[in-house]
mmCIF file of C-alpha atoms and ligand atoms in Angstrom:
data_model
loop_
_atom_site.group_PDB
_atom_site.id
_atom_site.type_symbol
_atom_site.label_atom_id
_atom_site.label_comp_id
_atom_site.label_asym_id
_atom_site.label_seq_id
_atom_site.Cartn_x
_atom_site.Cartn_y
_atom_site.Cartn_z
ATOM 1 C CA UNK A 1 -10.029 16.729 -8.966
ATOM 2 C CA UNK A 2 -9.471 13.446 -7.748
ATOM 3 C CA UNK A 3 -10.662 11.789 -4.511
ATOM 4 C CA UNK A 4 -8.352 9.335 -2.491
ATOM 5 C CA UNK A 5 -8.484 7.236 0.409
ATOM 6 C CA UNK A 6 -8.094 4.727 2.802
ATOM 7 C CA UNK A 7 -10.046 2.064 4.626
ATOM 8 C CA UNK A 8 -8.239 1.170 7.989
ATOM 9 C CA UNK A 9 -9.091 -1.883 9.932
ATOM 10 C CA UNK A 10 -8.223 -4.776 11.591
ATOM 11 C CA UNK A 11 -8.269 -7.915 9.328
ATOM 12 C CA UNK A 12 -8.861 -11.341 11.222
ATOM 13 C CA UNK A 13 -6.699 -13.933 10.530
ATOM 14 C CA UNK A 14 -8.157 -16.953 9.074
ATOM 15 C CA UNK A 15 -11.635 -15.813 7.576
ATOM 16 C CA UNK A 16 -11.858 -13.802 4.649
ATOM 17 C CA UNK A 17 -15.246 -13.657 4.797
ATOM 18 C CA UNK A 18 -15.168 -11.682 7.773
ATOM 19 C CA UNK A 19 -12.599 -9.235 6.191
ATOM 20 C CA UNK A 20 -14.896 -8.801 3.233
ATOM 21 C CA UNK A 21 -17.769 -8.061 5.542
ATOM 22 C CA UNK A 22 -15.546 -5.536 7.214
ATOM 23 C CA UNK A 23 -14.029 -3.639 4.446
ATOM 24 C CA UNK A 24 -18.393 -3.449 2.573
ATOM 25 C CA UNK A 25 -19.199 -2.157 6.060
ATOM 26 C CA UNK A 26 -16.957 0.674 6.115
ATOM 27 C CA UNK A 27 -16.842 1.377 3.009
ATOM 28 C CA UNK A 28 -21.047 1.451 2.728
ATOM 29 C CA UNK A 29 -22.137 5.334 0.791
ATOM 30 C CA UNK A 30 -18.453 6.106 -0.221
ATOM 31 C CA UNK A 31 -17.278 7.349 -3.316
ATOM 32 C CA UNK A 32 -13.757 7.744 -4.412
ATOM 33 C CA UNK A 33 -11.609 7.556 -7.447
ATOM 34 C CA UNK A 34 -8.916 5.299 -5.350
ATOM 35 C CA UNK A 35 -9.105 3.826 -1.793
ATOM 36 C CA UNK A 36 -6.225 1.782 -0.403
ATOM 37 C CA UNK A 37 -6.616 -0.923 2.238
ATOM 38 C CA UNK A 38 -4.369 -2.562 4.740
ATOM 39 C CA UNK A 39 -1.541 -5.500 3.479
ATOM 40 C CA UNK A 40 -2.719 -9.221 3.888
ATOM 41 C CA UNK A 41 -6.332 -7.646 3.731
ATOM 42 C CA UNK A 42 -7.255 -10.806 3.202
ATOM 43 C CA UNK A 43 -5.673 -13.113 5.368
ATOM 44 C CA UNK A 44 -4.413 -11.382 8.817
ATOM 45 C CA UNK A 45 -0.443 -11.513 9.243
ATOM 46 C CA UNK A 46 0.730 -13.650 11.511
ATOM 47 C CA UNK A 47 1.221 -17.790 10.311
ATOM 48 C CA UNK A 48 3.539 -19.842 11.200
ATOM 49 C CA UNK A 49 3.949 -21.511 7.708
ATOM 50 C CA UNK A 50 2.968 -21.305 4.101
ATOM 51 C CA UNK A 51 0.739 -24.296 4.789
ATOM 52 C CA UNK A 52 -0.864 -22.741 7.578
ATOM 53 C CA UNK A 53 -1.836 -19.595 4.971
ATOM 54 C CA UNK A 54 -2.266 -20.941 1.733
ATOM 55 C CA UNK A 55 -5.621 -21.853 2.423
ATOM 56 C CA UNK A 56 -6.392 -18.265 2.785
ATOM 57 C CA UNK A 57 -4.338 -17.475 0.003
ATOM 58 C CA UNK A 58 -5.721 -16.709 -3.618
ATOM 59 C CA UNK A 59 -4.606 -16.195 -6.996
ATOM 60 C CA UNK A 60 -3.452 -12.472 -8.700
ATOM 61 C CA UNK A 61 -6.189 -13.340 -11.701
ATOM 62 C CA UNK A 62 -9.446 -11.777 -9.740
ATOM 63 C CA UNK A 63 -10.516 -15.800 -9.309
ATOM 64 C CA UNK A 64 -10.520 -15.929 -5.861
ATOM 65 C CA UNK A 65 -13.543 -14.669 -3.249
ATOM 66 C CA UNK A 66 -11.092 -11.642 -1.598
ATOM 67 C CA UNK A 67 -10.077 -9.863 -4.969
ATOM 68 C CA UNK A 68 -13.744 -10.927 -6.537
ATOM 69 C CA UNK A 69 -15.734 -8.942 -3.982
ATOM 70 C CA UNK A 70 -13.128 -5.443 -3.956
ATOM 71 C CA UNK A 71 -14.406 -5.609 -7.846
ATOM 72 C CA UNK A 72 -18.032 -5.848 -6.391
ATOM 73 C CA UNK A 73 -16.786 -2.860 -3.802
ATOM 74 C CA UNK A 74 -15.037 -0.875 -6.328
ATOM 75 C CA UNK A 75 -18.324 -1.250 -8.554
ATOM 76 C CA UNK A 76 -20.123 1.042 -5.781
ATOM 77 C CA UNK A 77 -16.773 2.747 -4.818
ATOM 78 C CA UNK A 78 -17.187 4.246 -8.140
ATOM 79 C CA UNK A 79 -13.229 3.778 -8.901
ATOM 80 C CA UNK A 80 -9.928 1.647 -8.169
ATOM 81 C CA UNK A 81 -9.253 -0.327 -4.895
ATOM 82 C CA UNK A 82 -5.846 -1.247 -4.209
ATOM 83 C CA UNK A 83 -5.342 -3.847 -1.428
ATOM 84 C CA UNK A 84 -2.628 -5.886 0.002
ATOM 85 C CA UNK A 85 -3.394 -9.954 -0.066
ATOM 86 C CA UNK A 86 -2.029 -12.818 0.057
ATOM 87 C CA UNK A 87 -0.913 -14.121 -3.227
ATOM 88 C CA UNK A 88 -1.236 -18.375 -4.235
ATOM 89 C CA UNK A 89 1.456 -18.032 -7.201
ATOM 90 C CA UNK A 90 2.487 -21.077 -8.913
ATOM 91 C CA UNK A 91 5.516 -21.654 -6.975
ATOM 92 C CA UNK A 92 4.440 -20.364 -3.774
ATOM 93 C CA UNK A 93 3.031 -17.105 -1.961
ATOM 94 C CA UNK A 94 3.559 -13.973 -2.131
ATOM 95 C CA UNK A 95 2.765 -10.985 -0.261
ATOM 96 C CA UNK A 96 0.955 -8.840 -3.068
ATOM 97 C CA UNK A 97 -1.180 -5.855 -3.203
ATOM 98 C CA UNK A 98 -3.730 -5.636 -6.008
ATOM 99 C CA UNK A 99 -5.044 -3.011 -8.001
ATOM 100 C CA UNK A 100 -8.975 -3.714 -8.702
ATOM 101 C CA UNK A 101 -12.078 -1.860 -10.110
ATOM 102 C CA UNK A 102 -15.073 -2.847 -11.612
ATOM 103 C CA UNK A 103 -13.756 -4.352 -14.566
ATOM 104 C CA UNK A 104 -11.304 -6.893 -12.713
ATOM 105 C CA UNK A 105 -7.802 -6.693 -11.625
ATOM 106 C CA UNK A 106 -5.508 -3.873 -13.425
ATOM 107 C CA UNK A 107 -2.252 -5.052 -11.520
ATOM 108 C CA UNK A 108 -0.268 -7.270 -9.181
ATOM 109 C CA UNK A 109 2.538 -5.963 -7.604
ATOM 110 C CA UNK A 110 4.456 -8.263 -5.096
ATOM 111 C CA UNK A 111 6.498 -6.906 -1.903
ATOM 112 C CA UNK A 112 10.013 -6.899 -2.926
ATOM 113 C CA UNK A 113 11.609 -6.258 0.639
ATOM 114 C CA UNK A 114 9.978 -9.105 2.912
ATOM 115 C CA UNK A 115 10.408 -7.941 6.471
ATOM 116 C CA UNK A 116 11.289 -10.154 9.541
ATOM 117 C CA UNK A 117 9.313 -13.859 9.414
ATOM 118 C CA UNK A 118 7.467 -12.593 6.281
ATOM 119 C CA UNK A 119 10.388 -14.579 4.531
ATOM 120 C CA UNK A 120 9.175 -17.964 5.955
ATOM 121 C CA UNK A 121 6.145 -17.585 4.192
ATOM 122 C CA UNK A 122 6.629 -15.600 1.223
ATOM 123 C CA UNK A 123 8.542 -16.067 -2.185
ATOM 124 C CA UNK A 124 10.489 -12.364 -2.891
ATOM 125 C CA UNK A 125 8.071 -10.471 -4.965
ATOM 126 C CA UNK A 126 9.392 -10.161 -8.669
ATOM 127 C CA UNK A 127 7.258 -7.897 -10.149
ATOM 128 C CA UNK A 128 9.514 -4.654 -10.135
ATOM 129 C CA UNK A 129 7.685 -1.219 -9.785
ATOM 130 C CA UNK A 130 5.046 -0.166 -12.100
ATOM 131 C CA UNK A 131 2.953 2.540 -12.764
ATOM 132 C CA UNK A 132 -0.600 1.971 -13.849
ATOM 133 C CA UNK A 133 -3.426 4.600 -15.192
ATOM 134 C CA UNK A 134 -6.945 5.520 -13.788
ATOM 135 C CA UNK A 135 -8.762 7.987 -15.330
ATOM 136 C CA UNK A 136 -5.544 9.953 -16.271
ATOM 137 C CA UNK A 137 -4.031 9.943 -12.902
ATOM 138 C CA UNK A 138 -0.607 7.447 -12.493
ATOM 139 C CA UNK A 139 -0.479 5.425 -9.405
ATOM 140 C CA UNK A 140 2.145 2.731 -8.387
ATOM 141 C CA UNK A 141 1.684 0.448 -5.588
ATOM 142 C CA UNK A 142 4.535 -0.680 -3.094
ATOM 143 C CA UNK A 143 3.958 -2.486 -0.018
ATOM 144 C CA UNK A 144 4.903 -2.041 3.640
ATOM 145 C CA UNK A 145 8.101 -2.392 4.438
ATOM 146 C CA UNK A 146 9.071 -1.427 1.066
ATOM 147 C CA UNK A 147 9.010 2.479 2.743
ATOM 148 C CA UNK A 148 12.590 1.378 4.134
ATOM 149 C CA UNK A 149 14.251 1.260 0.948
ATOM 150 C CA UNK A 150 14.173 4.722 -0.616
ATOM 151 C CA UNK A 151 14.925 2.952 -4.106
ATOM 152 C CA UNK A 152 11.219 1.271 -4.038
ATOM 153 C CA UNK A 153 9.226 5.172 -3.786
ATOM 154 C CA UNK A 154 12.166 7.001 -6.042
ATOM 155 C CA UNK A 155 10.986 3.787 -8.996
ATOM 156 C CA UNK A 156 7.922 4.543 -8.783
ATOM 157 C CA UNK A 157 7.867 8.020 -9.177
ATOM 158 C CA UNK A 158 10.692 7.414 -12.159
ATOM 159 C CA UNK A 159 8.510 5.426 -13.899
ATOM 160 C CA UNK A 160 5.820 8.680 -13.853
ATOM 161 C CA UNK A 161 4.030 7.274 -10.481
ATOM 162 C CA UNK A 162 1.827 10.877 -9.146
ATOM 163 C CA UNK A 163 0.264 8.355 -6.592
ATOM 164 C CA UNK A 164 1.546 5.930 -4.394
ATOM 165 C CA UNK A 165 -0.468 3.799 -2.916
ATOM 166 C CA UNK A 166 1.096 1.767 0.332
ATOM 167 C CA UNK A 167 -0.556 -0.874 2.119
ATOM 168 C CA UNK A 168 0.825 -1.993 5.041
ATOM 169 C CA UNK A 169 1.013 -3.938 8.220
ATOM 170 C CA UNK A 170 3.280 -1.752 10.222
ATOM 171 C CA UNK A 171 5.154 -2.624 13.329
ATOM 172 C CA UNK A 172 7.796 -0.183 13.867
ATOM 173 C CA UNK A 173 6.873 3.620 14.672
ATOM 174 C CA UNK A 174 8.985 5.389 11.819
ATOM 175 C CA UNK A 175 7.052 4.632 8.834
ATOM 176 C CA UNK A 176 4.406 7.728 9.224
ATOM 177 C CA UNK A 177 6.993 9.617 9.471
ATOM 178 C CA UNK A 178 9.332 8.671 6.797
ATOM 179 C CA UNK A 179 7.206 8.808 4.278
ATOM 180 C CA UNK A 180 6.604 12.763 4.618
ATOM 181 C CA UNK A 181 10.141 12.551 3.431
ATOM 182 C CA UNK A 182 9.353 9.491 0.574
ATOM 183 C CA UNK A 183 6.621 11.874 -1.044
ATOM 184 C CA UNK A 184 8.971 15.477 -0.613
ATOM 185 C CA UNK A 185 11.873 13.770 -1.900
ATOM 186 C CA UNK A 186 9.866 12.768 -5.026
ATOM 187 C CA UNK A 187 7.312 15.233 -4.944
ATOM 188 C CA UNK A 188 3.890 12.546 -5.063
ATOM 189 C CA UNK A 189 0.991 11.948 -3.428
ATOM 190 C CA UNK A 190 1.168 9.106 -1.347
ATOM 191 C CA UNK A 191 -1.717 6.781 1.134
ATOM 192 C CA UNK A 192 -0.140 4.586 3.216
ATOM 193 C CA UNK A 193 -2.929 2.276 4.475
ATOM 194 C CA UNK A 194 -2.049 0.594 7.993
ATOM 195 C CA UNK A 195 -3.835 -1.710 10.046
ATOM 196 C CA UNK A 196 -4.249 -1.479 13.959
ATOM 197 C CA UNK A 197 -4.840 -4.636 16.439
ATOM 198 C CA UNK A 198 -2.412 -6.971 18.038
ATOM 199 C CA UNK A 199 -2.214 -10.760 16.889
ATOM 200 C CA UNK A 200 -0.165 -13.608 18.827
ATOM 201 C CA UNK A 201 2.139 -16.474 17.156
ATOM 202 C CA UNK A 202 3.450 -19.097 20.050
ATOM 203 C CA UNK A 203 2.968 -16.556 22.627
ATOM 204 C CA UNK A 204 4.855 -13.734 20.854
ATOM 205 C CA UNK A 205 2.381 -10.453 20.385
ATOM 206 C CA UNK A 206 2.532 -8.179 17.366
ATOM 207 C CA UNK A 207 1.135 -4.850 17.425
ATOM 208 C CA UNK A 208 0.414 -2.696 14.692
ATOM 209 C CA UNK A 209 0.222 1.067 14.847
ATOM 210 C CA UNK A 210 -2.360 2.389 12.503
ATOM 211 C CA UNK A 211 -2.047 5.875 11.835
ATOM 212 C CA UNK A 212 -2.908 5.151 7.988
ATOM 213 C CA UNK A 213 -2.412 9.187 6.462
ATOM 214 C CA UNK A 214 -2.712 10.694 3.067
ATOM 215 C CA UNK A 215 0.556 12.801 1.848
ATOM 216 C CA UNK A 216 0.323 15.591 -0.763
ATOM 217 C CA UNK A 217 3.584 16.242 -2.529
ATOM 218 C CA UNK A 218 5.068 18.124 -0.174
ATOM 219 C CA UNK A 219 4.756 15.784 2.593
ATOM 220 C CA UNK A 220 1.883 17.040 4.224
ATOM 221 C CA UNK A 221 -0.519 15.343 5.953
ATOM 222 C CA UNK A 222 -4.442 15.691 4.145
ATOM 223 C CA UNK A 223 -5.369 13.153 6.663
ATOM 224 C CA UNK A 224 -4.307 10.941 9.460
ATOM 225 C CA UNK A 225 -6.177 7.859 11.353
ATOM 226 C CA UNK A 226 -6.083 7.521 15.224
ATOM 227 C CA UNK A 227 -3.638 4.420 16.312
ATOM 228 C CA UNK A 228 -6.488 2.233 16.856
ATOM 229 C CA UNK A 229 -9.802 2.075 15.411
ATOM 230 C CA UNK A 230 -11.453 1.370 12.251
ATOM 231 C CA UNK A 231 -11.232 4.600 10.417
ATOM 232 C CA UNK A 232 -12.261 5.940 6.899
ATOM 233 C CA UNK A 233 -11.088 8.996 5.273
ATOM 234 C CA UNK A 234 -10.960 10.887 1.565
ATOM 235 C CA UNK A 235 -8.987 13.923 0.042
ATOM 236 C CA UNK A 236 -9.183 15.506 -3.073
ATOM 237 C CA UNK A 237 -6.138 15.890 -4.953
ATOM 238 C CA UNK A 238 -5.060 17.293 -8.108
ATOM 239 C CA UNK A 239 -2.326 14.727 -8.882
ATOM 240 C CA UNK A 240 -0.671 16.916 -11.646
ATOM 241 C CA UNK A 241 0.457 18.536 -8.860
ATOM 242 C CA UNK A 242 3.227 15.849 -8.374
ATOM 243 C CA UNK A 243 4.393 16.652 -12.287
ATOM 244 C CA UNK A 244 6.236 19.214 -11.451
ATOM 245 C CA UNK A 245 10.109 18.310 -9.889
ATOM 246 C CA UNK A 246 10.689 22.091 -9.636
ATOM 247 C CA UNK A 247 12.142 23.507 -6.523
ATOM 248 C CA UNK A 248 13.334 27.053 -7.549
ATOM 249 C CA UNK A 249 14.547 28.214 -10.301
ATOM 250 C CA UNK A 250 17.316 26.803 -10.521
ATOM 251 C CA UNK A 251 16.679 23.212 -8.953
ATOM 252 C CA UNK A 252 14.197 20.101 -10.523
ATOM 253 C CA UNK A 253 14.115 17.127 -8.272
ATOM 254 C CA UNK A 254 14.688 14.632 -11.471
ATOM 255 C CA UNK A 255 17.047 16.794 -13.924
ATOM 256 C CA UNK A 256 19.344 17.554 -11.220
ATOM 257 C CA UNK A 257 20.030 13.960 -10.366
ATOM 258 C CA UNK A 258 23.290 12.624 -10.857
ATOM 259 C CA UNK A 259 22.902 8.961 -11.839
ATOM 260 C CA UNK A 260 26.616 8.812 -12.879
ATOM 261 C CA UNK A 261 27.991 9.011 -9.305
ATOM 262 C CA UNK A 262 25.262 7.024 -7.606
ATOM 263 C CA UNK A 263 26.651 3.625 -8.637
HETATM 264 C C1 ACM B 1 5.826 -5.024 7.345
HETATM 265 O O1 ACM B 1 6.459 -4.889 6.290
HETATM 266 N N1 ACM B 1 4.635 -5.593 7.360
HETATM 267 C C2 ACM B 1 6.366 -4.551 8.607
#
């Protein structure tokens, strides 16, 4: 068996310190193979330029203080932390989530579907969707937003994803919900990792709806977060599970697809 989870909280903008103290607090005497945290883990959300982040920003190569200390975390974890952050590339930010265990980082991926303002701060992410292996399970990371496009979770699980593993900053109330039908439709495991907390830019308020939830493959919930408050939770899964596309006898979710007359 393997053990999944998530860390929700409420990062602060503008002092990753405080974000790092947050995450070792609640994540103090627990195990798991993977954990997922919010997006911008790091950083908080709301900016109102990519000057006004970068200094919060950090590079994908494990350099930086934010993705250095998840390898200190996933050292006691005992596995792989994936967490959104914000990305210093060389020609600008992006909004990333990293893959990190005790060794260092194991993978970048960066958001492909900015949503909103995110595009006056972030470069599109042009990483694609990969899969990447811990200790013989497959887990692909998309971020946010990305649950929108049904193209980013159907990738994924294409390229041999059992897991997915979704930070996010959500705004809009759908998300929970749509992604029972992201993990039937393509029969994974996924842990969509929200935040909760409001933040303010010029006046404007943004609330986010936590709710961070663990899918099996057929969409059902192994566990859910309240809509506010820092919350920590763990399933075990057998993610060999989400090899097998078969509906009936007659029906598998991949060989059945018709490719041709998609285009
Ligand atoms: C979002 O993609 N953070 C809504």
């Amino acid at each position: 068996m393997f053990t999944v989870g998530f860390v929700q909280f409420r990062p602060v903008r503008r002092d990753v310190a405080a974000n790092v103290a947050a995450v070792e607090r609640l994540l103090a005497g627990v195990r798991a193979d993977l954990l997922v945290l919010p997006e911008l883990a790091n950083s908080g959300y709301l900016y109102a330029a990519p000057a006004d982040l970068a200094p919060y920003a950090e590079p994908g190569d494990g350099s930086g203080p934010f993705l250095a200390a998840l390898r200190r975390l996933a050292g006691q974890t005992g596995g792989v932390i994936v967490a959104g952050f914000a990305e210093r590339g060389g020609e600008g930010l992006y909004n990333s989530a990293a893959a990190v265990d005790a060794g260092g980082v194991l993978q970048v991926y960066r958001k492909t579907h900015l949503f909103a303002d995110e595009k006056l701060l972030f470069l599109p992410g042009d990483t694609g969707f990969r899969t990447f292996e811990h200790r013989g399970a497959a887990i692909g990371m998309m971020v946010c937003f990305d649950w929108h496009f049904p193209e980013a979770a159907r990738t994924l699980a294409l390229a041999g994803s059992q897991i997915i593993a979704h930070p996010s900053n959500l705004v809009m109330p759908y998300c929970q919900t749509a992604m029972v039908t992201r993990s039937l439709e393509n029969r994974v495991f996924s842990i969509t990792c929200n935040r909760y907390g409001t933040e303010e830019l010029d006046g404007n308020p943004l609330t986010f709806t936590g709710a961070s939830q663990i899918l099996d493959t057929l969409g059902r919930r192994l566990a859910q977060a309240p809509v506010e408050g820092d919350y920590v939770a763990t399933a075990k899964i057998d993610p060999a599970l989400a090899d097998n596309k078969r509906i009936n006898a007659r029906n598998d979710l991949f060989a059945d697809r018709r490719p041709e007359l998609y285009a």
